[in-house]
Amino acid sequence: MTYPHHMEYGVPAGESVYVEYMRRDGPYSMDSNHWHPFYEIYYLIEGRRTYFIRDTAYSVEAGDLVLIRRHELHKTMQTGEGAHTRVIAHFDEQLLQSLPKPEYEWMTDALAHCQPVIRLPLAARGYVEGHIGRLMEELHSQPAGFMLVLRQTVLDLALLCARHAQSGGRTEAEASMSLTSPIHRKASEVARYLNDSFEQPVHLHELAARFYVSPYYLSRVFKEVTGFTIIDYVNLIRIKEAQRLLRETSLSVTDIAGQVGFGNFSHFGKMFKSITRMSARQYRSESSQKVR
DNA sequence: CTCTCACTGGAGAAGGACGG
DNA sequence: CCGTCCTTCTCCAGTGAGAG
């Protein structure tokens, strides 16, 4: 069965599920939104990608399932030559909240502990492929009630991830999926360090000295592995943390800017807007409307 | 693989005006 | 007081070319 290059369903505002299928022939790297307030399940049908999640780069192959949690920094990148085909499903808290309370709590907890990249044993792959096939069919022909099937199918896949997480979920193949060449390890170390200390001022030369490499080399390697420049990455995690504080506390925007590492308030404002496309105050008022 | 050098665009600091 | 939105200027991060 062949499908058009691109199919999608789901209205972010109204539906708790969004499903999208895409085939790309040329090189492609993900655009602006590097995290979002909903879960994402990503299934690679064909091709090979590098997926950078939080602080680690993973090699993702056809048949792998990737689970991105809410508000988790991620980015996909090209690996070698062109074509890849993937399906992504977004679902939000609402979908899980439709479950009975014990199941909801169990799911949320399990997903919170899930490995981001799941490489299932061959025997279990047919199950996933069947589900993906069903998503595609429903998406393609959109018969009456297809959104019910989408919702149900996505929930099934989420359940699979949750079970995988609970069973200790780390197959032999998985252990080797996070890229571990020296440069990948170095970049991951730096990313982890930045995640822990983004509140402090960050300077390339100090960072380089801390990790025993030259500044020039560090900025090159970091970009290669993560897809982000160091300053971009620091800004992203700072703004992400600022968003969390705006949602979950009543601290003033000025305090938050300082707390996440921006010495300069107006620069914080500019950065916040360029990343989230809204001002900090606007973000706070919008996120307090929908209770998440 | 690891690093150096030189160049340049853009990030970031500083400060002021203004409105709610 | 709190936040937005300008402008101006400085300097450093990012990068192409290339070497050990």
Short mmCIF file of C-alpha atoms in Angstrom, two decimals, chain A:
data_model
loop_
_atom_site.label_atom_id
_atom_site.label_comp_id
_atom_site.label_asym_id
_atom_site.label_seq_id
_atom_site.Cartn_x
_atom_site.Cartn_y
_atom_site.Cartn_z
CA MET A 1 0.00 0.00 0.00
CA THR A 2 1.38 3.40 -0.90
CA TYR A 3 0.12 6.62 0.55
CA PRO A 4 0.52 10.29 -0.38
CA HIS A 5 3.67 11.94 0.93
CA HIS A 6 1.82 13.52 3.76
CA MET A 7 -1.38 12.82 5.70
CA GLU A 8 -2.52 14.18 8.99
CA TYR A 9 -5.45 14.32 11.30
CA GLY A 10 -6.17 16.15 14.50
CA VAL A 11 -6.93 19.66 15.59
CA PRO A 12 -4.59 20.59 18.43
CA ALA A 13 -7.29 22.67 20.10
CA GLY A 14 -10.22 20.29 19.90
CA GLU A 15 -8.84 16.76 19.78
CA SER A 16 -6.80 14.90 22.33
CA VAL A 17 -4.96 13.09 19.53
CA TYR A 18 -3.05 14.22 16.47
CA VAL A 19 -1.64 11.76 13.94
CA GLU A 20 0.64 12.53 11.04
CA TYR A 21 2.32 10.45 8.37
CA MET A 22 5.21 11.77 6.36
CA ARG A 23 7.62 10.58 3.70
CA ARG A 24 10.68 12.68 2.96
CA ASP A 25 13.05 12.13 0.08
CA GLY A 26 15.58 14.82 0.82
CA PRO A 27 17.51 15.88 3.89
CA TYR A 28 15.33 17.28 6.59
CA SER A 29 15.81 18.51 10.12
CA MET A 30 13.06 19.41 12.49
CA ASP A 31 11.87 22.98 12.71
CA SER A 32 11.32 25.34 15.59
CA ASN A 33 9.25 23.64 18.30
CA HIS A 34 11.73 21.54 20.24
CA TRP A 35 9.37 20.53 22.98
CA HIS A 36 5.64 20.57 23.52
CA PRO A 37 3.11 20.07 26.28
CA PHE A 38 1.87 16.74 24.89
CA TYR A 39 3.32 13.24 24.51
CA GLU A 40 4.68 12.15 21.18
CA ILE A 41 5.02 8.65 19.79
CA TYR A 42 7.27 8.49 16.77
CA TYR A 43 7.53 5.41 14.62
CA LEU A 44 10.12 5.13 11.88
CA ILE A 45 8.78 3.06 8.98
CA GLU A 46 11.73 3.44 6.68
CA GLY A 47 15.14 5.06 6.83
CA ARG A 48 17.45 5.98 9.65
CA ARG A 49 17.54 9.05 11.81
CA THR A 50 19.50 10.47 14.67
CA TYR A 51 17.27 11.55 17.48
CA PHE A 52 18.62 13.84 20.15
CA ILE A 53 16.52 13.70 23.31
CA ARG A 54 17.19 15.77 26.40
CA ASP A 55 20.94 15.18 26.59
CA THR A 56 21.64 12.10 24.51
CA ALA A 57 21.76 11.28 20.81
CA TYR A 58 20.13 8.03 19.72
CA SER A 59 20.39 6.16 16.48
CA VAL A 60 16.86 5.35 15.37
CA GLU A 61 16.23 2.66 12.78
CA ALA A 62 13.16 1.50 10.89
CA GLY A 63 10.92 -0.35 13.34
CA ASP A 64 11.96 1.65 16.38
CA LEU A 65 9.40 3.39 18.51
CA VAL A 66 10.32 6.70 20.14
CA LEU A 67 8.43 8.10 23.09
CA ILE A 68 8.81 11.80 23.82
CA ARG A 69 7.39 12.92 27.11
CA ARG A 70 5.68 16.21 27.76
CA HIS A 71 7.98 19.22 27.79
CA GLU A 72 10.98 17.12 26.79
CA LEU A 73 13.62 18.71 24.59
CA HIS A 74 14.12 16.74 21.36
CA LYS A 75 15.30 17.07 17.80
CA THR A 76 15.62 14.71 14.85
CA MET A 77 18.51 14.89 12.46
CA GLN A 78 19.65 13.44 9.21
CA THR A 79 21.77 10.30 9.26
CA GLY A 80 23.55 9.71 5.99
CA GLU A 81 21.53 9.66 2.79
CA GLY A 82 18.01 10.91 2.17
CA ALA A 83 14.67 9.16 2.39
CA HIS A 84 12.75 8.38 5.54
CA THR A 85 9.12 7.68 6.36
CA ARG A 86 7.64 8.13 9.77
CA VAL A 87 4.37 8.35 11.64
CA ILE A 88 3.98 10.61 14.63
CA ALA A 89 1.13 10.64 17.07
CA HIS A 90 0.65 13.38 19.61
CA PHE A 91 -1.64 12.86 22.51
CA ASP A 92 -2.26 14.95 25.55
CA GLU A 93 -3.16 14.39 29.15
CA GLN A 94 -6.86 14.36 28.23
CA LEU A 95 -6.51 11.06 26.43
CA LEU A 96 -5.00 9.42 29.52
CA GLN A 97 -7.52 11.11 31.77
CA SER A 98 -10.25 9.27 29.93
CA LEU A 99 -8.99 6.13 31.71
CA PRO A 100 -10.14 5.00 35.14
CA LYS A 101 -8.05 6.59 37.87
CA PRO A 102 -5.80 3.63 38.81
CA GLU A 103 -4.94 2.97 35.16
CA TYR A 104 -4.38 6.66 34.56
CA GLU A 105 -1.96 6.87 37.45
CA TRP A 106 -0.16 3.72 36.48
CA MET A 107 0.22 4.87 32.87
CA THR A 108 1.47 8.31 33.79
CA ASP A 109 4.00 6.87 36.14
CA ALA A 110 5.20 4.20 33.72
CA LEU A 111 5.54 6.66 30.85
CA ALA A 112 7.54 8.96 33.10
CA HIS A 113 10.12 6.19 33.47
CA CYS A 114 10.15 4.94 29.90
CA GLN A 115 13.31 4.80 27.81
CA PRO A 116 12.90 7.27 24.95
CA VAL A 117 13.82 4.81 22.22
CA ILE A 118 12.20 1.40 22.21
CA ARG A 119 13.55 -1.36 20.04
CA LEU A 120 11.24 -4.29 20.43
CA PRO A 121 12.16 -7.92 19.97
CA LEU A 122 11.19 -9.07 16.49
CA ALA A 123 8.26 -11.05 17.82
CA ALA A 124 6.62 -7.93 19.21
CA ARG A 125 7.13 -5.86 16.11
CA GLY A 126 4.21 -7.30 14.21
CA TYR A 127 1.95 -5.98 16.92
CA VAL A 128 3.25 -2.44 16.51
CA GLU A 129 3.24 -2.66 12.74
CA GLY A 130 -0.37 -3.76 12.83
CA HIS A 131 -1.27 -0.73 14.87
CA ILE A 132 0.67 1.62 12.65
CA GLY A 133 -0.97 0.06 9.61
CA ARG A 134 -4.36 0.63 11.15
CA LEU A 135 -3.55 4.27 11.88
CA MET A 136 -2.51 4.75 8.26
CA GLU A 137 -5.60 3.07 6.86
CA GLU A 138 -7.96 5.09 9.00
CA LEU A 139 -6.05 8.25 8.24
CA HIS A 140 -6.12 7.53 4.54
CA SER A 141 -9.77 6.66 4.04
CA GLN A 142 -11.26 8.35 7.11
CA PRO A 143 -14.39 6.21 7.49
CA ALA A 144 -17.10 7.20 9.97
CA GLY A 145 -15.77 7.10 13.51
CA PHE A 146 -12.15 6.92 12.42
CA MET A 147 -11.10 9.35 15.13
CA LEU A 148 -12.28 6.83 17.69
CA VAL A 149 -9.98 4.27 16.14
CA LEU A 150 -7.09 6.74 16.09
CA ARG A 151 -7.62 7.50 19.74
CA GLN A 152 -7.90 3.85 20.69
CA THR A 153 -4.89 2.84 18.63
CA VAL A 154 -2.67 5.59 19.99
CA LEU A 155 -3.72 4.64 23.50
CA ASP A 156 -2.74 1.03 22.72
CA LEU A 157 0.70 2.16 21.61
CA ALA A 158 1.08 4.24 24.74
CA LEU A 159 0.12 1.17 26.74
CA LEU A 160 2.80 -0.81 24.95
CA CYS A 161 5.39 1.83 25.91
CA ALA A 162 4.18 1.82 29.50
CA ARG A 163 4.41 -1.97 29.75
CA HIS A 164 7.81 -1.93 28.16
CA ALA A 165 8.95 0.61 30.73
CA GLN A 166 7.56 -1.43 33.56
CA SER A 167 9.12 -4.70 32.48
CA GLY A 168 12.47 -3.05 33.05
CA GLY A 169 12.32 -2.33 29.37
CA ARG A 170 15.87 -2.38 28.15
CA THR A 171 16.63 -4.92 25.49
CA GLU A 172 20.17 -5.68 24.42
CA ALA A 173 19.67 -3.76 21.23
CA GLU A 174 18.51 -0.77 23.20
CA ALA A 175 21.62 -0.57 25.28
CA SER A 176 23.62 0.05 22.12
CA MET A 177 21.25 2.61 20.68
CA SER A 178 22.43 5.67 22.46
CA LEU A 179 25.43 6.73 20.44
CA THR A 180 28.59 6.20 22.44
CA SER A 181 31.56 7.25 20.32
CA PRO A 182 33.91 9.56 22.25
CA ILE A 183 32.44 12.68 20.70
CA HIS A 184 28.89 11.60 21.52
CA ARG A 185 29.83 10.85 25.08
CA LYS A 186 31.59 14.16 25.44
CA ALA A 187 28.62 16.07 24.02
CA SER A 188 26.21 14.18 26.30
CA GLU A 189 28.36 14.96 29.31
CA VAL A 190 28.33 18.62 28.39
CA ALA A 191 24.57 18.57 27.80
CA ARG A 192 23.99 16.93 31.18
CA TYR A 193 26.24 19.46 32.82
CA LEU A 194 24.31 22.29 31.17
CA ASN A 195 21.01 20.77 32.28
CA ASP A 196 22.28 20.85 35.84
CA SER A 197 23.85 24.28 35.85
CA PHE A 198 22.07 26.47 33.36
CA GLU A 199 21.25 28.91 36.18
CA GLN A 200 24.91 29.93 36.20
CA PRO A 201 26.47 32.05 33.48
CA VAL A 202 27.82 29.83 30.71
CA HIS A 203 30.98 30.71 28.82
CA LEU A 204 32.40 28.62 26.07
CA HIS A 205 36.00 28.86 27.24
CA GLU A 206 35.16 27.81 30.81
CA LEU A 207 33.02 24.97 29.56
CA ALA A 208 35.83 23.82 27.30
CA ALA A 209 38.35 23.99 30.13
CA ARG A 210 36.06 21.96 32.37
CA PHE A 211 35.84 19.20 29.79
CA TYR A 212 39.47 19.33 28.66
CA VAL A 213 38.87 20.24 25.01
CA SER A 214 39.48 23.36 23.02
CA PRO A 215 36.58 25.83 22.78
CA TYR A 216 36.58 25.62 18.99
CA TYR A 217 36.42 21.87 19.05
CA LEU A 218 33.71 21.80 21.69
CA SER A 219 31.34 24.06 19.81
CA ARG A 220 31.84 22.02 16.66
CA VAL A 221 31.30 18.63 18.33
CA PHE A 222 28.31 19.80 20.32
CA LYS A 223 26.57 21.09 17.22
CA GLU A 224 27.32 17.89 15.34
CA VAL A 225 25.88 15.63 18.03
CA THR A 226 22.95 17.62 19.34
CA GLY A 227 21.98 19.72 16.34
CA PHE A 228 22.05 22.76 18.62
CA THR A 229 24.81 25.27 19.18
CA ILE A 230 25.79 25.56 22.82
CA ILE A 231 24.17 28.95 23.29
CA ASP A 232 21.01 27.77 21.53
CA TYR A 233 20.84 24.74 23.78
CA VAL A 234 21.35 26.74 26.95
CA ASN A 235 18.72 29.23 25.88
CA LEU A 236 16.27 26.44 25.13
CA ILE A 237 16.63 24.76 28.51
CA ARG A 238 16.49 28.12 30.25
CA ILE A 239 13.28 29.10 28.50
CA LYS A 240 11.82 25.65 29.08
CA GLU A 241 12.50 25.98 32.79
CA ALA A 242 11.09 29.51 32.74
CA GLN A 243 7.89 28.13 31.23
CA ARG A 244 7.66 25.55 33.99
CA LEU A 245 8.09 28.22 36.65
CA LEU A 246 5.48 30.39 34.95
CA ARG A 247 3.04 27.48 34.94
CA GLU A 248 3.72 26.11 38.38
CA THR A 249 4.66 29.09 40.54
CA SER A 250 3.52 32.64 40.99
CA LEU A 251 7.04 34.11 40.93
CA SER A 252 7.34 37.37 39.02
CA VAL A 253 8.62 37.23 35.49
CA THR A 254 11.67 39.24 36.54
CA ASP A 255 12.53 36.74 39.28
CA ILE A 256 12.07 33.85 36.91
CA ALA A 257 14.35 35.44 34.33
CA GLY A 258 17.07 35.75 36.93
CA GLN A 259 16.50 32.30 38.32
CA VAL A 260 16.91 30.53 35.00
CA GLY A 261 20.17 32.32 34.29
CA PHE A 262 19.37 35.47 32.37
CA GLY A 263 21.25 38.38 33.87
CA ASN A 264 19.53 40.72 31.51
CA PHE A 265 15.80 40.98 31.68
CA SER A 266 15.17 42.49 28.27
CA HIS A 267 17.27 39.83 26.71
CA PHE A 268 15.18 37.21 28.49
CA GLY A 269 12.06 38.77 27.00
CA LYS A 270 13.49 38.73 23.51
CA MET A 271 14.65 35.12 23.89
CA PHE A 272 11.36 33.96 25.35
CA LYS A 273 9.43 35.48 22.51
CA SER A 274 11.70 34.16 19.80
CA ILE A 275 11.40 30.60 21.15
CA THR A 276 7.77 30.45 22.26
CA ARG A 277 6.33 33.16 20.02
CA MET A 278 4.65 34.86 22.91
CA SER A 279 5.68 37.00 25.85
CA ALA A 280 6.20 35.50 29.28
CA ARG A 281 3.11 37.12 30.72
CA GLN A 282 1.00 35.94 27.83
CA TYR A 283 2.32 32.41 28.34
CA ARG A 284 1.39 32.49 32.00
CA SER A 285 -2.14 33.68 31.40
CA GLU A 286 -2.73 31.17 28.61
CA SER A 287 -1.41 28.21 30.55
CA SER A 288 -3.44 29.08 33.61
CA GLN A 289 -6.62 28.96 31.52
CA LYS A 290 -6.22 25.34 30.46
CA VAL A 291 -5.45 23.44 33.59
CA ARG A 292 -2.88 20.81 32.79
#
